[in-house]
Every structure is written in C-alpha cells, then in structure tokens.
Short mmCIF file of C-alpha atoms and ligand atoms in Angstrom, two decimals:
data_model
loop_
_atom_site.label_atom_id
_atom_site.label_comp_id
_atom_site.label_asym_id
_atom_site.label_seq_id
_atom_site.Cartn_x
_atom_site.Cartn_y
_atom_site.Cartn_z
CA UNK A 404 61.98 104.59 96.65
CA UNK A 405 60.68 101.19 95.47
CA UNK A 406 62.79 98.37 96.87
CA UNK A 407 63.40 96.89 93.44
CA UNK A 408 66.86 95.65 94.44
CA UNK A 409 66.03 93.95 97.72
CA UNK A 410 68.84 91.53 98.58
CA UNK A 411 70.85 92.27 95.41
CA UNK A 412 74.57 92.22 96.26
CA UNK A 413 76.53 95.08 94.72
CA UNK A 414 80.10 96.36 94.58
CA UNK A 415 80.65 99.99 93.47
CA UNK A 416 84.24 101.12 92.83
CA UNK A 417 85.14 104.74 93.52
CA UNK A 418 82.24 105.01 95.94
CA UNK A 419 83.67 107.51 98.40
CA UNK A 420 82.45 110.62 96.58
CA UNK A 421 80.82 112.01 93.46
CA UNK A 422 78.98 109.68 91.11
CA UNK A 423 80.11 106.55 92.98
CA UNK A 424 78.83 107.90 96.27
CA UNK A 425 75.42 108.80 94.79
CA UNK A 426 75.30 105.37 93.16
CA UNK A 427 76.06 103.51 96.39
CA UNK A 428 73.35 105.50 98.20
CA UNK A 429 70.82 105.01 95.40
CA UNK A 430 71.42 101.25 95.18
CA UNK A 431 71.20 100.85 98.96
CA UNK A 432 68.00 102.88 99.11
CA UNK A 433 66.54 100.52 96.47
CA UNK A 434 67.24 97.61 98.85
CA UNK A 435 70.66 96.43 97.64
CA UNK A 436 73.41 95.14 99.92
CA UNK A 437 76.34 97.41 99.14
CA UNK A 438 80.13 97.28 99.30
CA UNK A 439 82.10 100.16 97.82
CA UNK A 440 85.74 100.77 97.05
CA UNK A 441 87.83 103.92 97.28
CA UNK A 442 91.46 104.91 97.14
CA UNK A 443 93.25 107.46 99.33
CA UNK A 444 89.99 109.05 100.38
CA UNK A 445 89.35 107.76 103.92
CA UNK A 446 87.43 110.73 105.35
CA UNK A 447 85.02 110.94 102.42
CA UNK A 448 84.62 107.15 102.45
CA UNK A 449 83.69 107.20 106.14
CA UNK A 450 81.07 109.91 105.56
CA UNK A 451 79.64 108.03 102.59
CA UNK A 452 79.54 104.77 104.52
CA UNK A 453 77.52 106.40 107.29
CA UNK A 454 74.97 107.60 104.71
CA UNK A 455 74.79 104.26 102.90
CA UNK A 456 74.34 102.44 106.22
CA UNK A 457 71.14 104.41 106.83
CA UNK A 458 69.66 102.23 104.06
CA UNK A 459 71.81 99.10 104.40
CA UNK A 460 73.15 98.65 107.92
CA UNK A 461 75.55 95.94 106.74
CA UNK A 462 77.22 98.08 104.04
CA UNK A 463 81.01 98.28 104.11
CA UNK A 464 83.87 100.00 102.28
CA UNK A 465 87.22 98.70 101.03
CA UNK A 466 90.38 100.70 100.41
CA UNK A 467 92.01 99.43 97.20
CA UNK A 468 93.80 100.80 94.15
CA UNK A 469 91.90 99.36 91.18
CA UNK A 470 94.95 99.70 88.95
CA UNK A 471 96.94 97.17 91.02
CA UNK A 472 95.97 93.59 90.18
CA UNK A 473 96.39 92.14 93.67
CA UNK A 474 94.36 94.95 95.25
CA UNK A 475 91.58 94.85 92.66
CA UNK A 476 91.24 91.07 92.92
CA UNK A 477 91.34 91.17 96.71
CA UNK A 478 88.64 93.87 96.78
CA UNK A 479 86.32 91.69 94.68
CA UNK A 480 87.00 88.65 96.89
CA UNK A 481 86.37 90.62 100.08
CA UNK A 482 83.13 91.94 98.60
CA UNK A 483 81.95 88.45 97.70
CA UNK A 484 82.81 87.25 101.19
CA UNK A 485 81.18 90.18 102.98
CA UNK A 486 78.08 90.30 100.80
CA UNK A 487 77.67 86.53 100.52
CA UNK A 488 77.99 86.68 96.71
CA UNK A 489 78.04 89.33 94.01
CA UNK A 490 75.19 90.14 91.64
CA UNK A 491 76.22 93.55 90.28
CA UNK A 492 79.53 95.33 89.91
CA UNK A 493 79.71 99.03 89.03
CA UNK A 494 83.10 100.02 87.61
CA UNK A 495 83.08 103.70 88.45
CA UNK A 496 86.57 104.57 89.80
CA UNK A 497 88.28 106.99 87.46
CA UNK A 498 90.70 109.88 87.13
CA UNK A 499 91.33 112.64 84.63
CA UNK A 500 94.64 114.29 83.81
CA UNK A 501 94.27 117.35 81.61
CA UNK A 502 97.35 117.93 79.44
CA UNK A 503 98.05 118.74 75.82
CA UNK A 504 99.26 115.79 73.78
CA UNK A 505 102.77 117.19 73.37
CA UNK A 506 103.08 117.59 77.15
CA UNK A 507 101.59 114.20 78.03
CA UNK A 508 104.32 111.99 79.44
CA UNK A 509 104.23 108.22 79.14
CA UNK A 510 103.82 108.03 82.91
CA UNK A 511 100.82 110.36 82.89
CA UNK A 512 99.23 108.48 79.99
CA UNK A 513 99.83 105.10 81.66
CA UNK A 514 98.41 106.28 85.00
CA UNK A 515 95.08 107.33 83.52
CA UNK A 516 94.82 104.18 81.41
CA UNK A 517 95.80 102.05 84.43
CA UNK A 518 93.06 103.41 86.69
CA UNK A 519 90.27 103.88 84.16
CA UNK A 520 90.78 101.03 81.71
CA UNK A 521 92.98 98.45 83.43
CA UNK A 522 91.05 98.99 86.70
CA UNK A 523 87.75 98.29 84.92
CA UNK A 524 89.32 95.23 83.28
CA UNK A 525 90.74 93.86 86.55
CA UNK A 526 87.63 94.37 88.68
CA UNK A 527 85.32 93.31 85.86
CA UNK A 528 87.32 90.16 85.10
CA UNK A 529 87.30 89.01 88.73
CA UNK A 530 83.63 89.85 89.24
CA UNK A 531 82.64 88.05 86.04
CA UNK A 532 84.73 85.02 87.05
CA UNK A 533 82.48 84.76 90.11
CA UNK A 534 79.28 85.54 88.18
CA UNK A 535 80.00 82.72 85.72
CA UNK A 536 80.20 80.22 88.60
CA UNK A 537 77.15 81.78 90.22
CA UNK A 538 75.16 81.55 86.98
CA UNK A 539 74.47 85.23 86.34
CA UNK A 540 75.07 88.85 87.18
CA UNK A 541 75.33 92.38 85.85
CA UNK A 542 78.26 94.64 85.06
CA UNK A 543 77.79 98.38 84.72
CA UNK A 544 80.82 100.37 83.54
CA UNK A 545 81.06 104.13 83.82
CA UNK A 546 82.32 105.58 80.54
CA UNK A 547 82.04 109.26 79.48
CA UNK A 548 80.58 111.44 76.74
CA UNK A 549 84.20 112.40 76.03
CA UNK A 550 84.79 108.84 74.85
CA UNK A 551 82.59 109.77 71.85
CA UNK A 552 83.26 113.47 71.52
CA UNK A 553 87.00 113.55 72.13
CA UNK A 554 88.34 116.61 73.89
CA UNK A 555 91.53 118.50 73.29
CA UNK A 556 94.06 118.17 76.14
CA UNK A 557 92.52 114.83 77.26
CA UNK A 558 94.15 112.12 75.15
CA UNK A 559 94.48 109.46 77.84
CA UNK A 560 91.08 110.11 79.41
CA UNK A 561 89.17 110.01 76.12
CA UNK A 562 91.04 106.89 74.99
CA UNK A 563 90.32 105.14 78.30
CA UNK A 564 86.62 105.92 78.12
CA UNK A 565 86.27 104.84 74.48
CA UNK A 566 88.05 101.64 75.52
CA UNK A 567 85.50 101.06 78.27
CA UNK A 568 82.71 101.23 75.68
CA UNK A 569 84.47 98.62 73.53
CA UNK A 570 85.16 96.39 76.53
CA UNK A 571 81.49 96.63 77.53
CA UNK A 572 80.31 95.37 74.15
CA UNK A 573 82.95 92.63 74.11
CA UNK A 574 81.97 91.29 77.53
CA UNK A 575 78.26 91.55 76.68
CA UNK A 576 78.83 89.25 73.70
CA UNK A 577 81.16 86.88 75.53
CA UNK A 578 78.95 86.34 78.58
CA UNK A 579 75.42 86.49 77.14
CA UNK A 580 72.85 85.41 78.05
CA UNK A 581 73.55 85.00 81.77
CA UNK A 582 75.57 88.15 82.47
CA UNK A 583 74.31 91.52 81.24
CA UNK A 584 76.99 94.14 80.61
CA UNK A 585 76.19 97.79 80.00
CA UNK A 586 77.80 101.19 80.37
CA UNK A 587 76.66 104.65 81.36
CA UNK A 588 78.39 107.57 79.68
CA UNK A 589 77.81 110.68 81.77
CA UNK A 590 78.10 114.18 80.43
CA UNK A 591 79.49 116.82 82.78
CA UNK A 592 78.53 116.15 86.39
CA UNK A 593 79.07 118.28 89.48
CA UNK A 594 81.88 116.37 91.25
CA UNK A 595 85.54 116.81 92.21
CA UNK A 596 86.48 115.82 88.68
CA UNK A 597 85.05 119.10 87.39
CA UNK A 598 86.74 121.08 90.17
CA UNK A 599 89.43 123.68 89.63
CA UNK A 600 92.13 121.32 90.92
CA UNK A 601 91.45 118.84 88.12
CA UNK A 602 90.13 120.91 85.21
CA UNK A 603 91.11 124.29 83.77
CA UNK A 604 88.56 127.11 83.58
CA UNK A 605 88.54 126.90 79.77
CA UNK A 606 87.57 123.23 79.89
CA UNK A 607 84.94 123.85 82.58
CA UNK A 608 83.31 126.46 80.33
CA UNK A 609 83.00 123.85 77.60
CA UNK A 610 81.31 121.46 79.99
CA UNK A 611 78.29 123.71 80.57
CA UNK A 612 77.82 124.43 76.85
CA UNK A 613 75.28 121.64 76.30
CA UNK A 614 71.60 121.66 75.22
CA UNK A 615 70.10 121.37 78.71
CA UNK A 616 72.23 124.32 79.77
CA UNK A 617 73.61 122.94 83.01
CA UNK A 618 75.89 120.26 84.33
CA UNK A 619 74.36 117.16 85.87
CA UNK A 620 73.93 116.03 89.45
CA UNK A 621 75.60 112.77 90.56
CA UNK A 622 72.16 111.41 91.48
CA UNK A 623 71.07 111.73 87.85
CA UNK A 624 73.78 109.26 86.83
CA UNK A 625 73.03 107.02 89.83
CA UNK A 626 69.38 106.76 88.71
CA UNK A 627 70.46 105.18 85.41
CA UNK A 628 72.86 102.79 87.13
CA UNK A 629 70.09 101.74 89.53
CA UNK A 630 67.74 101.15 86.60
CA UNK A 631 70.36 99.02 84.80
CA UNK A 632 70.92 96.97 87.96
CA UNK A 633 67.23 96.25 88.34
CA UNK A 634 64.53 93.91 87.01
CA UNK A 635 63.25 96.39 84.43
CA UNK A 636 66.57 96.21 82.53
CA UNK A 637 66.31 92.47 81.88
CA UNK A 638 66.49 92.74 78.04
CA UNK A 639 69.38 95.20 77.83
CA UNK A 640 73.02 94.29 77.20
CA UNK A 641 76.00 95.74 75.34
CA UNK A 642 74.60 99.27 75.47
CA UNK A 643 76.15 102.55 76.50
CA UNK A 644 73.60 105.02 77.84
CA UNK A 645 74.30 108.71 77.62
CA UNK A 646 73.09 110.68 80.65
CA UNK A 647 74.44 113.96 79.47
CA UNK A 648 72.01 116.84 79.06
CA UNK A 649 72.27 116.32 75.29
CA UNK A 650 76.04 116.69 75.00
CA UNK A 651 75.96 113.65 72.71
CA UNK A 652 72.90 112.75 70.63
CA UNK A 653 72.77 109.39 68.84
N1 LIG B 1566 82.21 114.23 86.80
C1 LIG B 1566 82.04 114.18 85.49
O1 LIG B 1566 81.77 115.19 84.84
C2 LIG B 1566 82.16 112.87 84.77
C3 LIG B 1566 81.75 112.81 83.42
C4 LIG B 1566 81.85 111.62 82.73
C5 LIG B 1566 82.34 110.50 83.35
N2 LIG B 1566 82.73 110.58 84.66
C6 LIG B 1566 83.25 109.35 85.26
O2 LIG B 1566 82.53 109.04 86.43
C7 LIG B 1566 83.36 108.30 87.32
C8 LIG B 1566 83.31 108.94 88.70
O3 LIG B 1566 83.85 110.24 88.61
P1 LIG B 1566 83.51 111.43 89.61
O4 LIG B 1566 83.21 112.59 88.78
O5 LIG B 1566 82.53 110.98 90.62
O6 LIG B 1566 84.98 111.64 90.22
P2 LIG B 1566 85.51 111.84 91.70
O7 LIG B 1566 86.90 112.31 91.50
O8 LIG B 1566 84.57 112.64 92.52
O9 LIG B 1566 85.52 110.35 92.30
C9 LIG B 1566 86.44 109.40 91.86
C10 LIG B 1566 86.36 108.15 92.73
O10 LIG B 1566 87.31 107.21 92.20
C11 LIG B 1566 88.14 106.76 93.26
N3 LIG B 1566 89.47 106.46 92.74
C12 LIG B 1566 90.34 107.31 92.13
N4 LIG B 1566 91.47 106.67 91.80
C13 LIG B 1566 91.31 105.39 92.22
C14 LIG B 1566 92.12 104.22 92.17
N5 LIG B 1566 93.35 104.23 91.63
N6 LIG B 1566 91.63 103.08 92.69
C15 LIG B 1566 90.40 103.05 93.26
N7 LIG B 1566 89.59 104.10 93.33
C16 LIG B 1566 90.03 105.24 92.80
C17 LIG B 1566 88.16 107.86 94.29
O11 LIG B 1566 88.47 107.34 95.58
C18 LIG B 1566 86.73 108.37 94.18
O12 LIG B 1566 85.89 107.58 94.99
C19 LIG B 1566 84.77 108.31 86.71
O13 LIG B 1566 84.98 107.09 86.03
C20 LIG B 1566 84.69 109.45 85.72
O14 LIG B 1566 85.60 109.31 84.66
C21 LIG B 1566 82.65 111.73 85.39
#
C-alpha cells in the first residue's frame, strides 16, 4: 500500500475487532501511527494490536468505555500523549440492541444511545478540543445505512446513527476550514454485530437483500476511512459516504 499517511497520528475507537480492527490495520499499513480503543474485549484487542504492530511498531491500545465521560476523555488524552499529538479520530465504537419498540426499555434505549451517540460526542469533543489548539485535524464518524433506512426492531440504533450524521454536519460547519469532519455509513458488514448473538435470523436475511447481493467485508469500510484520512480527501467535509453494496442510493 502507498504510505499516504506517513506520520499521521490516529485514534480509532472500537478497534479490537470488526470494522475498527480493519481500520486500524489499514491506517497503520498506510503509514499512520495508531492508537485504538476497545471495551471488555482484551483477547481480541491483544490479537489486533499484534497485527497493527507489524505495520506500526509503536501502536498501542487503550481499554475505555466511550459512554463514560472520564474514560472517553482520558482515552483521548492518553492517545495524544502516546502519539505525540492527534491528527485523525475515527469514532467507530458501537453496539446494537434488537428489540421491538414496545419491548424497548428506557435502560436499553439509553445504553445504545450512550455508546453510539454520546460516545461519539465525548471522544469527538475532546479530540476536536486538541485539534483546534493544534490548528487542524480530521474526524471520521461511523454511522450506518440504517440511519437512513430505518429498521423495525431497531429504534435506538437507527436513532443513534441518524444522530451521528447530524452531528457530523454540525461539527463540519462549526470547525471549517481547519478540521474536516465526515462520516462513513456502512451497509451490512461481516462482523460480530451481524452474528446470531446480536441479530435475529429474520434481520440477517434482510441484510443480504441488497443490490450487490452480499454483505461487505470490514476492509471495504476501512478503505473509505483511510481515503478520508488522507491527502486526497482535502476538499471533503460534512459528508456521509455510503459503503453499502447499494443498500442506500442517493
Ligand atoms: N457490521 C455492520 O453490519 C455494521 C453496519 C453499519 C454500521 N456499523 C457500525 O460499525 C461500527 C463497528 O461495528 P462492528 O460491526 O465492527 O461491531 P463489533 O461488535 O465487531 O465491534 C464493536 C467494537 O466496539 C467496541 N465497543 C463496544 N462497546 C463499547 C464501549 N462502550 N466503549 C468502547 N468501545 C466499545 C468493541 O470493543 C469493539 O471493538 C459500529 O459503530 C457499528 O454500528 C456496523
């Protein structure tokens, strides 16, 4: 791979597995210096770190719950310290809780919103605080095609992902022209989130019913994130890119 990100300092949240893992590996292989976060996933994080370190020997991981303000802020500070600054933050950590609206408790709703939306807000706010002082940076938020499409039995998830799109546009306006803020909205991707423990068979069937006829690979999302982090994306802000096999067409 071209080393288009040589020396670029990056924090990826939710980097232990799935899309975050592929993103951390892709960014490191493009030359970036990488820190990644994870929560309650030590074994997977250790395996990912070993792979990322093949490209960036100084890469490190941080255990932190992005929904808890002190932990999210501390993770950003430790990243800045360990990387010697922060040029790009990828807000990827997320959870899904499938439940019909009438069975969705306030606790379940709040938990999904806290990780997906508040976590993106907390990490993004702290990263941007640093980027303002530094004089520039990039924020890449991971949304979802379900933020546009809606999906029965996924009230909190869809609301959180639509919120991430709105937050992306808001930050892009507020911090132009020095900080570029974009989102990637994946369609269905082959990760734990699409596994039987998280999603019912009926919902999984829906996920493969898209024009390209298959679900995506985590690396296909990582490619877009790596592009948005790089020099060729210098005139792009406030956008949400669908990488989705055609599940959403705009
Ligand atoms: N897989 C898909 O089909 C799909 C589609 C659209 C969007 N997405 C989004 O992509 C992102 C990554 O999802 P994935 O499919 O790789 O899922 P995954 O379950 O494989 O990985 C989730 C990651 O988030 C981390 N995480 C979970 N809760 C956390 C918390 N409270 N604090 C910090 N980290 C936490 C986990 O440690 C893990 O690294 C999510 O935001 C998800 O909503 C996924």
